[in-house]
PDB file of C-alpha atoms in Angstrom:
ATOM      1  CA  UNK A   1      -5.482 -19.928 -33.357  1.00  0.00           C
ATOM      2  CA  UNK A   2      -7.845 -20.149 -30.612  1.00  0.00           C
ATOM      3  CA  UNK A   3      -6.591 -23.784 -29.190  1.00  0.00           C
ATOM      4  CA  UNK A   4      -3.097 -21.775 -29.222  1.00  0.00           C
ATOM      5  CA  UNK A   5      -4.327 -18.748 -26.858  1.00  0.00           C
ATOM      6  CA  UNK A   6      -6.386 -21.261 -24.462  1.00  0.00           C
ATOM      7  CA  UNK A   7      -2.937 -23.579 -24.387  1.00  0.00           C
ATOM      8  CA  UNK A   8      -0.716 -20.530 -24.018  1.00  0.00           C
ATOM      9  CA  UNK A   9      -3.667 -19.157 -21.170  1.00  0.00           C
ATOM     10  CA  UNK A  10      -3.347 -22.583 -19.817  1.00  0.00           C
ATOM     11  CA  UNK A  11       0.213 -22.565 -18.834  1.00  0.00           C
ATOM     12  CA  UNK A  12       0.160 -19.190 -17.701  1.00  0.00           C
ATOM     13  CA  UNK A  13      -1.920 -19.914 -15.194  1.00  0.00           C
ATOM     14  CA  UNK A  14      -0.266 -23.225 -13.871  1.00  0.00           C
ATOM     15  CA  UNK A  15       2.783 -21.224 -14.132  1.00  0.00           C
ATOM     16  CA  UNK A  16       0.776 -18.367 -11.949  1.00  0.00           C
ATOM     17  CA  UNK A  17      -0.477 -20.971  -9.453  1.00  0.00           C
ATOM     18  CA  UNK A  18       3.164 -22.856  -9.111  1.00  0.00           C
ATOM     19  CA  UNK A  19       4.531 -19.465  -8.160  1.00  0.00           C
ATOM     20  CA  UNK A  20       1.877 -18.631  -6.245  1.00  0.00           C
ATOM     21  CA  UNK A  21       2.208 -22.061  -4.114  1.00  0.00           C
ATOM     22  CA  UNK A  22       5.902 -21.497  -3.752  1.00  0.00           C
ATOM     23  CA  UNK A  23       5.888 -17.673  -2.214  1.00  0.00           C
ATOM     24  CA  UNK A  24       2.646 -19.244  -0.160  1.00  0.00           C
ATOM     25  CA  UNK A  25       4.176 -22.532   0.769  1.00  0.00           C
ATOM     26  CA  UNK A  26       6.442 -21.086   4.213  1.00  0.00           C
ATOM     27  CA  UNK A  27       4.004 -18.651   5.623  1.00  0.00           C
ATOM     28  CA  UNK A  28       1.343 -21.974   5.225  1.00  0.00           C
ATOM     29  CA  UNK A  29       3.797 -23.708   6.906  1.00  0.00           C
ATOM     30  CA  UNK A  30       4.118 -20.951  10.001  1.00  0.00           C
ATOM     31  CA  UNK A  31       0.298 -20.808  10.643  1.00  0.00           C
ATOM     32  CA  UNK A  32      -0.227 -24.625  10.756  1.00  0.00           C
ATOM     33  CA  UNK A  33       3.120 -24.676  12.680  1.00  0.00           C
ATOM     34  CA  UNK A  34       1.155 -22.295  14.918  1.00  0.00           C
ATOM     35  CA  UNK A  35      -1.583 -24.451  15.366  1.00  0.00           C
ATOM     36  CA  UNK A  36      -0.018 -28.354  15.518  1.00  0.00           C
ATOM     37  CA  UNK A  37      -0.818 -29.703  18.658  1.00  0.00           C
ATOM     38  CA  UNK A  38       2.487 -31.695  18.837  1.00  0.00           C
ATOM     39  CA  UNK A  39       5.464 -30.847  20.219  1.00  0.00           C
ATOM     40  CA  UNK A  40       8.177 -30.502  17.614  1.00  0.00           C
ATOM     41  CA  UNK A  41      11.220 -28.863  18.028  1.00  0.00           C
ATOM     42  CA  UNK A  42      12.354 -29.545  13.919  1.00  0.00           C
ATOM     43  CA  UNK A  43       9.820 -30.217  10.491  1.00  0.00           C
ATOM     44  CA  UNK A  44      10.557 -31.692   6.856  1.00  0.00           C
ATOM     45  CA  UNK A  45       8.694 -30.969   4.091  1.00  0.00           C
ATOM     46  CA  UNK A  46       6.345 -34.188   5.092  1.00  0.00           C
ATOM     47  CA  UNK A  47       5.151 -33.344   8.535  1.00  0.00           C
ATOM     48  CA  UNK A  48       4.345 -29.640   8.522  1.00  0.00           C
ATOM     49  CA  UNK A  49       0.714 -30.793   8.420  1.00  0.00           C
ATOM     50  CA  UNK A  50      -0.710 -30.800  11.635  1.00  0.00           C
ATOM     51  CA  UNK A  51      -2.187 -34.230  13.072  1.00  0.00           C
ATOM     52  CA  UNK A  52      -3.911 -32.640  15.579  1.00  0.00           C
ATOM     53  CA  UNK A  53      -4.832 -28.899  15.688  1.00  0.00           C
ATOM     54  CA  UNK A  54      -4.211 -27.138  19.007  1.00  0.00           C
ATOM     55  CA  UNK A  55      -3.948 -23.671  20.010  1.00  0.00           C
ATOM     56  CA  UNK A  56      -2.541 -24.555  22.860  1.00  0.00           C
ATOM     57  CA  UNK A  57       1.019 -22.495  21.763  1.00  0.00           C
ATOM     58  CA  UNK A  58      -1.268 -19.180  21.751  1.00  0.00           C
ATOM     59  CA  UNK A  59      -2.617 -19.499  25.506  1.00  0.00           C
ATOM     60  CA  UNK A  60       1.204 -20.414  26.399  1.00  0.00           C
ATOM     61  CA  UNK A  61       2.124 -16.956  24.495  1.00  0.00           C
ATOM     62  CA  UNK A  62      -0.819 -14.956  25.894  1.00  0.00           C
ATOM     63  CA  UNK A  63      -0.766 -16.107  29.112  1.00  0.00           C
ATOM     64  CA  UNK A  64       2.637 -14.083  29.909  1.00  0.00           C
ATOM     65  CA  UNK A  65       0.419 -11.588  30.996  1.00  0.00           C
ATOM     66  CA  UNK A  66       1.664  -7.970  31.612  1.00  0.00           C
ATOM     67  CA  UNK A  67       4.905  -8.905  30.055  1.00  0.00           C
ATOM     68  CA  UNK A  68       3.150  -9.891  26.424  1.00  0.00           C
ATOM     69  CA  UNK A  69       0.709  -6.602  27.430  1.00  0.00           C
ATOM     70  CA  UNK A  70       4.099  -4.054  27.886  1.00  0.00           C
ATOM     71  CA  UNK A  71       6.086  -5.656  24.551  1.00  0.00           C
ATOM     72  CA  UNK A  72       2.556  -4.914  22.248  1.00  0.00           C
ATOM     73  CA  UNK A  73       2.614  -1.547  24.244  1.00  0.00           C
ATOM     74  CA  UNK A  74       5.744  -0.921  23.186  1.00  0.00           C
ATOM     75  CA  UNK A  75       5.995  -1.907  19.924  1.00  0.00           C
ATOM     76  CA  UNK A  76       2.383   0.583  19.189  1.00  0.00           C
ATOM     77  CA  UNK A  77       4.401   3.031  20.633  1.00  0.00           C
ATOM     78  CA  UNK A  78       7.630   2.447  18.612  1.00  0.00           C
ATOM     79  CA  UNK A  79       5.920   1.693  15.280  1.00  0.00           C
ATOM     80  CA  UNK A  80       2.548   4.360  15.252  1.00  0.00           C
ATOM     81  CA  UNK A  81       4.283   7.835  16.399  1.00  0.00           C
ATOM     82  CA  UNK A  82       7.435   7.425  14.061  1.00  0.00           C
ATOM     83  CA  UNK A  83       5.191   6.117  11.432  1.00  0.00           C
ATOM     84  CA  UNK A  84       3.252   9.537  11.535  1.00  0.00           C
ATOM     85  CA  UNK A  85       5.820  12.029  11.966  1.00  0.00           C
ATOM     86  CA  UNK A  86       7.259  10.197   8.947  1.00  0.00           C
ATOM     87  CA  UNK A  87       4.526  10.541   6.983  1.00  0.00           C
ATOM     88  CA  UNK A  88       5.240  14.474   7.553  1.00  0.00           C
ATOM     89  CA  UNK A  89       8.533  15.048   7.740  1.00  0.00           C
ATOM     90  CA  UNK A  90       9.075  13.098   4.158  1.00  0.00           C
ATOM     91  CA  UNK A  91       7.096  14.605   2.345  1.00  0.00           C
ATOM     92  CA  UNK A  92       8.278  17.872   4.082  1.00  0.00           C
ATOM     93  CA  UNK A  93      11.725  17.664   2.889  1.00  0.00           C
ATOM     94  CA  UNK A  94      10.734  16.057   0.021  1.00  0.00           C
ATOM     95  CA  UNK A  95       9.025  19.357  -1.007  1.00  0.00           C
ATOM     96  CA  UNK A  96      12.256  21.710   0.244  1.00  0.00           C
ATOM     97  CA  UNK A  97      14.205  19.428  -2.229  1.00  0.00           C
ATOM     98  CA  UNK A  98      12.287  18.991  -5.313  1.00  0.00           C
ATOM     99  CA  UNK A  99      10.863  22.469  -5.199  1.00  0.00           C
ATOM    100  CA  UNK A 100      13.071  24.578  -3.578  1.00  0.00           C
ATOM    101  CA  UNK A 101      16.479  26.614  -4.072  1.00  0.00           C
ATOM    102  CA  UNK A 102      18.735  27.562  -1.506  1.00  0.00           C
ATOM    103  CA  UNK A 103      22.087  27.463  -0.985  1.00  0.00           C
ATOM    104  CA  UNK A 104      24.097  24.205  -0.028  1.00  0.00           C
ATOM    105  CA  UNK A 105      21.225  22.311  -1.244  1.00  0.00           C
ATOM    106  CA  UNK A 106      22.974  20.031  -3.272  1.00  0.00           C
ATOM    107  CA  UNK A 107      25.742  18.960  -1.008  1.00  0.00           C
ATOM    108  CA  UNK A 108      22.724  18.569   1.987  1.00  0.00           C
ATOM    109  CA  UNK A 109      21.020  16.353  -0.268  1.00  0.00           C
ATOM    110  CA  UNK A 110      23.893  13.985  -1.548  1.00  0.00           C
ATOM    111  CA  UNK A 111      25.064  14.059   2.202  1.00  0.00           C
ATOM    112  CA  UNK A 112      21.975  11.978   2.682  1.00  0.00           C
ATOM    113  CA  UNK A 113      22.425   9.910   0.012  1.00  0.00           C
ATOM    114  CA  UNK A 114      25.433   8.554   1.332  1.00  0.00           C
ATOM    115  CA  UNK A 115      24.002   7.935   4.450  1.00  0.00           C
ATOM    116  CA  UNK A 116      21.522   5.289   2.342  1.00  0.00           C
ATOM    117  CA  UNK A 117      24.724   3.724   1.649  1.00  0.00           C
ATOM    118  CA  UNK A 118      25.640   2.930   5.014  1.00  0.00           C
ATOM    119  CA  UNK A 119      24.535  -0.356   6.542  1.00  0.00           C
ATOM    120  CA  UNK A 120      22.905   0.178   9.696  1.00  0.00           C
ATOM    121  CA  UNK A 121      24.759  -2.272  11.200  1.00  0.00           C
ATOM    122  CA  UNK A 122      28.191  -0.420  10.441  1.00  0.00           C
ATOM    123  CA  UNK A 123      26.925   2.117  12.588  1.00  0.00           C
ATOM    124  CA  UNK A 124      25.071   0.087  15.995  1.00  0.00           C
ATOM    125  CA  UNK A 125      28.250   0.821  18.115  1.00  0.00           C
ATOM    126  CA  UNK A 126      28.635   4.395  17.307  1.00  0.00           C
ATOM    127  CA  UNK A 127      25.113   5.280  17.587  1.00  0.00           C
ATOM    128  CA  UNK A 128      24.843   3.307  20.846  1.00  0.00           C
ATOM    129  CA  UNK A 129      27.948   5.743  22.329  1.00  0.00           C
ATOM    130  CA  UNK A 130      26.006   8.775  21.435  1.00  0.00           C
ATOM    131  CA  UNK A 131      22.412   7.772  22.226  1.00  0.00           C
ATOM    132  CA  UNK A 132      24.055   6.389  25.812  1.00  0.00           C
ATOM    133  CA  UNK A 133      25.662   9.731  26.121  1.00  0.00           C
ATOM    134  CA  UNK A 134      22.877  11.846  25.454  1.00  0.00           C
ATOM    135  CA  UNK A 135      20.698   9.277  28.237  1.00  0.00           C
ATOM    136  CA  UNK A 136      18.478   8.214  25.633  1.00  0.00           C
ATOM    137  CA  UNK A 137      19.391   3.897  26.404  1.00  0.00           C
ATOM    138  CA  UNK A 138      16.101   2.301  27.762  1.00  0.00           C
ATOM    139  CA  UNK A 139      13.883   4.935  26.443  1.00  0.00           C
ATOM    140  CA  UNK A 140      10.890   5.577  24.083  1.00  0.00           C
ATOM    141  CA  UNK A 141      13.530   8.431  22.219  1.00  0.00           C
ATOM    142  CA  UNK A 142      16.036   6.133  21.519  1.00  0.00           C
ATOM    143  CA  UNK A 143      13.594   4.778  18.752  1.00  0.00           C
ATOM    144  CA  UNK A 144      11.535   7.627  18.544  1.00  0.00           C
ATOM    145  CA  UNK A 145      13.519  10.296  17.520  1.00  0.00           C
ATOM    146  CA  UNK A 146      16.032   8.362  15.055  1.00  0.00           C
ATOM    147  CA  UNK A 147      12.691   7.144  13.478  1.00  0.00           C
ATOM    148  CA  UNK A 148      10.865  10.366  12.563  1.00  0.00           C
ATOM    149  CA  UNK A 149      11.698  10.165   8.964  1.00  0.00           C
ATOM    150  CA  UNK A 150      14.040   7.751   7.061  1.00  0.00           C
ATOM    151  CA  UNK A 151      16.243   9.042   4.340  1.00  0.00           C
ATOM    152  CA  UNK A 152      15.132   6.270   1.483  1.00  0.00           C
ATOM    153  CA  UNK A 153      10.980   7.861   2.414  1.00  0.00           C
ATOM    154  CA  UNK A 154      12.242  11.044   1.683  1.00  0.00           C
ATOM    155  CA  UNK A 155      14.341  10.401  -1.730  1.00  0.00           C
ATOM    156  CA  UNK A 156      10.905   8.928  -2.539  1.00  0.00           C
ATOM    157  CA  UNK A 157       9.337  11.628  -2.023  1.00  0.00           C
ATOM    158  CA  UNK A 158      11.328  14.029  -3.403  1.00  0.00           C
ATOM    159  CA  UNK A 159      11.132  11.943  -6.516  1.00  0.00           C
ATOM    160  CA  UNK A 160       7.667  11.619  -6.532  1.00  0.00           C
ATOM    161  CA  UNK A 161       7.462  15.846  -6.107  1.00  0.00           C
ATOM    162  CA  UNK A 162       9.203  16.760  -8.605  1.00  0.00           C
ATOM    163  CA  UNK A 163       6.634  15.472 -11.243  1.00  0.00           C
ATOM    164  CA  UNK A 164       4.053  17.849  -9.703  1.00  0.00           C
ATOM    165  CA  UNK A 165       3.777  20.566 -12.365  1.00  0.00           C
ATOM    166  CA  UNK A 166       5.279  23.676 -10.861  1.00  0.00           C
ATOM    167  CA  UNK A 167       2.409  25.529 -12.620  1.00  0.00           C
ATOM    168  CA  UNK A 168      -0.071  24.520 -10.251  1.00  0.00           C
ATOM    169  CA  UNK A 169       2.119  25.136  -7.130  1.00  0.00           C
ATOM    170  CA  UNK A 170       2.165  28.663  -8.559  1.00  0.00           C
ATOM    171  CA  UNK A 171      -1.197  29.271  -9.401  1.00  0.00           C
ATOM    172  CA  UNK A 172      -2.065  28.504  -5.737  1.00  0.00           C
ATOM    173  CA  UNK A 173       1.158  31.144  -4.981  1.00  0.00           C
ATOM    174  CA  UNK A 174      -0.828  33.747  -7.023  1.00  0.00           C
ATOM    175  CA  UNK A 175      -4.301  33.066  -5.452  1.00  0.00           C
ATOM    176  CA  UNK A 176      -2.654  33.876  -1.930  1.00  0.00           C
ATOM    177  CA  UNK A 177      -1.463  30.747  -0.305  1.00  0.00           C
ATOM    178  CA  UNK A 178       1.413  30.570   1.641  1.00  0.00           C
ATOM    179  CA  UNK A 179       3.917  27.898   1.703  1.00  0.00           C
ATOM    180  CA  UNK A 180       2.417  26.187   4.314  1.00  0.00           C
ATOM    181  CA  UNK A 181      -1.059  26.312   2.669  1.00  0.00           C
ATOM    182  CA  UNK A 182       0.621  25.261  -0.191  1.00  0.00           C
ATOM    183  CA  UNK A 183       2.460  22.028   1.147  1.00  0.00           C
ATOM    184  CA  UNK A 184      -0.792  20.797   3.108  1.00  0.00           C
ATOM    185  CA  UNK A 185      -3.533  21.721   0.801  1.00  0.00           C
ATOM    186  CA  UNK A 186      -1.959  21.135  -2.308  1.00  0.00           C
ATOM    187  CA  UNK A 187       1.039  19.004  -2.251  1.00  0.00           C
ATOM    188  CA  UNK A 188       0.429  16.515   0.472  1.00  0.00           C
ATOM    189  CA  UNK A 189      -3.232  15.544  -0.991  1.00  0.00           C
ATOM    190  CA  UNK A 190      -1.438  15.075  -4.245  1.00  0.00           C
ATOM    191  CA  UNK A 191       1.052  12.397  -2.734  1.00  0.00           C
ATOM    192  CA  UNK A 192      -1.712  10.195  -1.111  1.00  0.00           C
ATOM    193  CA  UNK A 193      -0.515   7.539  -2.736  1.00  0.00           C
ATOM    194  CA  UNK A 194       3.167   7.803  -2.214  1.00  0.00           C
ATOM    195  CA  UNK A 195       2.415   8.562   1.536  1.00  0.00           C
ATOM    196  CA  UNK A 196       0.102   5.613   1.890  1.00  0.00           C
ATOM    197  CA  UNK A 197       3.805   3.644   0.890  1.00  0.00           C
ATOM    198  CA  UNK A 198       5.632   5.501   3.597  1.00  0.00           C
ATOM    199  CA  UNK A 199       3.163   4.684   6.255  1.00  0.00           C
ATOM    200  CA  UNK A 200       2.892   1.579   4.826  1.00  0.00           C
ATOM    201  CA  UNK A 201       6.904   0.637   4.632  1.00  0.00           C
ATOM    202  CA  UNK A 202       8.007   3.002   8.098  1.00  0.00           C
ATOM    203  CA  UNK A 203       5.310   1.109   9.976  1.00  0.00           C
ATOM    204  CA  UNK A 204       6.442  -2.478   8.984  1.00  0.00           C
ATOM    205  CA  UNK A 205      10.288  -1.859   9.630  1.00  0.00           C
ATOM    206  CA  UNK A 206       9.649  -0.530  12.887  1.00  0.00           C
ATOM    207  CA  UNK A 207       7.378  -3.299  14.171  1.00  0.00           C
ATOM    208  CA  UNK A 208       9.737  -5.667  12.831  1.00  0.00           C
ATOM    209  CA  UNK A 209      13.078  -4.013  13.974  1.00  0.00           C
ATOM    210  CA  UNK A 210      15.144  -6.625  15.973  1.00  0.00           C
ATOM    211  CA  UNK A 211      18.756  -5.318  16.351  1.00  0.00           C
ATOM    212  CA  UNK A 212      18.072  -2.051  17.453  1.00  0.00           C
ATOM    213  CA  UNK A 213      15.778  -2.544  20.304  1.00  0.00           C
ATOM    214  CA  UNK A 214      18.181  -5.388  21.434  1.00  0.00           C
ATOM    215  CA  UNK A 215      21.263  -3.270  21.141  1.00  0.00           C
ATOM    216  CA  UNK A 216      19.359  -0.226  22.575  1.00  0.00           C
ATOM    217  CA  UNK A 217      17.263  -1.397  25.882  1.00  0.00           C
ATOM    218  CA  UNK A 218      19.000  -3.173  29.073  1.00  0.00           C
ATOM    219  CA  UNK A 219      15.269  -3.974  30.687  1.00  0.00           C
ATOM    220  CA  UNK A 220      12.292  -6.718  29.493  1.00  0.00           C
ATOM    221  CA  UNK A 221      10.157  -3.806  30.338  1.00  0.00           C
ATOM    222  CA  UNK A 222      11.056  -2.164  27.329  1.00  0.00           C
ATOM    223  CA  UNK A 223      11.199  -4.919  24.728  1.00  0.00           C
ATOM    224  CA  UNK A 224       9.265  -4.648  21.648  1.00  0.00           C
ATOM    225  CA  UNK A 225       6.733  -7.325  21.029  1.00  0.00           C
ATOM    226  CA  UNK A 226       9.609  -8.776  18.515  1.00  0.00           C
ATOM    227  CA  UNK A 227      12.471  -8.894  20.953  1.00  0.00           C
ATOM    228  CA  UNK A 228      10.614 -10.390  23.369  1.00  0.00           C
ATOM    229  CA  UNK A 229       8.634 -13.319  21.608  1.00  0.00           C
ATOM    230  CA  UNK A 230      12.408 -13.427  20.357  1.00  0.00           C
ATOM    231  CA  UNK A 231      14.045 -13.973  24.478  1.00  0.00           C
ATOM    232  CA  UNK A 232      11.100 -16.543  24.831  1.00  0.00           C
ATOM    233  CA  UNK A 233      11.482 -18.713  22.055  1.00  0.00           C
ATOM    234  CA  UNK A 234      15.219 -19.029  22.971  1.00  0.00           C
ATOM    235  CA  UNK A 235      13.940 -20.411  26.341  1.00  0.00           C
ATOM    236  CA  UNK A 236      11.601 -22.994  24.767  1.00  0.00           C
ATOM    237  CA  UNK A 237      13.429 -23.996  21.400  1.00  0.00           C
ATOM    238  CA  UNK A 238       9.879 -24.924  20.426  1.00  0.00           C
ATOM    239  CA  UNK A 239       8.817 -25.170  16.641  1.00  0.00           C
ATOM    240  CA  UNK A 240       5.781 -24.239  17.758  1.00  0.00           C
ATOM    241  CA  UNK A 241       6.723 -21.383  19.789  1.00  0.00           C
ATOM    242  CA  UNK A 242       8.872 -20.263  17.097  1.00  0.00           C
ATOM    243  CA  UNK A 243       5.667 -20.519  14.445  1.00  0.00           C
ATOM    244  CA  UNK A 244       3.197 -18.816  16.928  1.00  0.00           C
ATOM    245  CA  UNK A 245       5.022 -15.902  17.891  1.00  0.00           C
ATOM    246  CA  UNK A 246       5.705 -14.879  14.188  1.00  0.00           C
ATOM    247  CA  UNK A 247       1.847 -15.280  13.367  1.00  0.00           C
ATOM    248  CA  UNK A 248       1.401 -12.840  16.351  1.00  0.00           C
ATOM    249  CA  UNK A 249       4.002 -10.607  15.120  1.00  0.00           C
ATOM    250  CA  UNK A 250       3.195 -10.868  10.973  1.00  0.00           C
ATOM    251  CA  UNK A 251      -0.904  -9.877  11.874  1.00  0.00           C
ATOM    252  CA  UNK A 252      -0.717  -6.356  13.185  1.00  0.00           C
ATOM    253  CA  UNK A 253       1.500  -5.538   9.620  1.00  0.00           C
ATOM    254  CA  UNK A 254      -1.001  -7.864   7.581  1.00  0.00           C
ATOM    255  CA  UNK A 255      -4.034  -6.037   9.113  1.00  0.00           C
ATOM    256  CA  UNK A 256      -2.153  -2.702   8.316  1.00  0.00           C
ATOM    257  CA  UNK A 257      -1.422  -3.621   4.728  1.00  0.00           C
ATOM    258  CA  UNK A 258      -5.277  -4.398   4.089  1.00  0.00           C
ATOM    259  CA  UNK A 259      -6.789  -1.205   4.987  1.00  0.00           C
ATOM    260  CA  UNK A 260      -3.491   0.959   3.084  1.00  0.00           C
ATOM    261  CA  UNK A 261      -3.242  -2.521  -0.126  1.00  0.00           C
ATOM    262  CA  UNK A 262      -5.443  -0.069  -2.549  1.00  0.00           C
ATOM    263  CA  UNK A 263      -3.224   2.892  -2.400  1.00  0.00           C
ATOM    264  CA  UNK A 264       0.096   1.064  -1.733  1.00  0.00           C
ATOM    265  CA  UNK A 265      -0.526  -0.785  -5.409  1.00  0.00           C
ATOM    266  CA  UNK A 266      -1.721   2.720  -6.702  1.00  0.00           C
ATOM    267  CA  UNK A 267       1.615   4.112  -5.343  1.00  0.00           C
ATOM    268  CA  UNK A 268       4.134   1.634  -6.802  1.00  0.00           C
ATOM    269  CA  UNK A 269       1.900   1.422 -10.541  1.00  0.00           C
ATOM    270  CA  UNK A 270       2.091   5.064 -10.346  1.00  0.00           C
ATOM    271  CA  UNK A 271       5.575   5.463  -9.218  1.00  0.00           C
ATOM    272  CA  UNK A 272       6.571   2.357 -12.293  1.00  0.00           C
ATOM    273  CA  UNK A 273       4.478   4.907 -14.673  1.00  0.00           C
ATOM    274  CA  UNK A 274       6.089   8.147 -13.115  1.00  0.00           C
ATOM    275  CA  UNK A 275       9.726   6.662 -13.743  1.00  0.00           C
TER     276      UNK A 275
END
């Protein structure tokens, strides 16, 4: 019995570790990419290894100078104010939705839930016409605005409300809060782990949104730092280019997801356990 559980532990593990190399494998591939001191335009699966280690690809990146300076700029700008007013405005009408009765409040809500079923892309050209006409083309609120709060955030959040006990949302009713006491002090310290998944999720798709800051902006000025490594690798064609700029833009979301990992695993176990 006890050869059986170390064989069965046994192949768990090298099952484990094959996996593990697999999901591993590209992103080992774009950091040594990064860092191969060749010139290569194209790899196989035999020469991803560097021969000689360089970082000669970051100073050709970093020395762009104000350009590379103005894309990070932007992107901060584009990813860290949408990011919080998200983590307000979701839980917000989360609350109104799970909690609340009013009239209409059923059509409102499956209204948005159609919206989720619209691809983004089915909508580029329209949204351009109206963003254009309201002068909002090559401008922080052309990604600010539409980015306050996403519609998917705030199903999650509604979900993730509704198994709040209603008991204790009185009990702070009858010991004089109002509803605004009652949403900050109560509700949003109860969805710190659901909120720590927003943040987490509305950051990373706005650092790495490509079609709408392409579509939306006429200047380099205002490129994101993903557009623009994006405009100078199709100068280059480089390999290495290509590898270098995604390690610059994959380490502000990997630094991001290392402070928030603890409560963005304690969000999706509890939101598994919730379901």
């Amino acid at each position: 019995m006890k050869a059986r559980k170390n064989a069965a532990a046994a192949l768990y593990y090298i099952g484990a570790s094959l996996l593990a190399a697999v999901f591993l494998l590209p992103f080992l591939i774009m950091v040594f990419g990064s860092f191969d001191g060749e010139q290569k335009y194209a790899i196989t699966l035999t020469n991803w290894i560097p021969k000689v280690w360089s970082m000669r690809t970051y100073g050709n990146v970093l020395s762009i100078g104000n350009d590379m300076l103005r894309w990070i700029l932007n992107s901060m700008i584009t990813s860290v104010i949408p990011t919080l007013c998200a983590v307000f405005i979701c839980p917000l009408l989360g609350y109104i939705f799970a909690k609340k009765r009013f009239r209409g409040k059923n059509v409102v809500f499956w209204y948005f839930m159609v919206a989720i079923m619209v691809p983004s892309q089915a909508t580029i050209v329209s949204n351009y016409l109206v963003y254009n006409w309201l002068g909002w083309i090559n401008t922080y609120w052309v990604f600010l605005i539409p980015g306050m709060w996403t519609v998917v955030y705030m199903f999650m959040m509604r979900n993730y409300i509704m198994s709040l006990p209603d008991a204790l949302l009185e009990a702070a009713r009858i010991d004089g809060a109002g509803e605004w006491r009652t949403f900050l002090q109560i509700v949003m310290p109860l969805c710190k782990t659901a909120l720590s998944t927003v943040a987490l999720f509305t950051f990373m798709n706005s650092w790495n949104s490509f079609m709408g800051p392409l579509v939306m902006t006429t200047s380099s000025d205002m490129y994101t730092l993903v557009v623009g490594l994006a405009t100078l690798n199709s100068k280059t064609g480089s390999f290495n280019m290509q590898m270098t700029a995604s390690v610059i833009t994959v380490l502000p979301i990997f630094i991001v997801y290392l402070f928030l990992q603890r409560y963005f695993i304690e969000g999706i176990v509890t939101g598994s356990v919730k379901g």
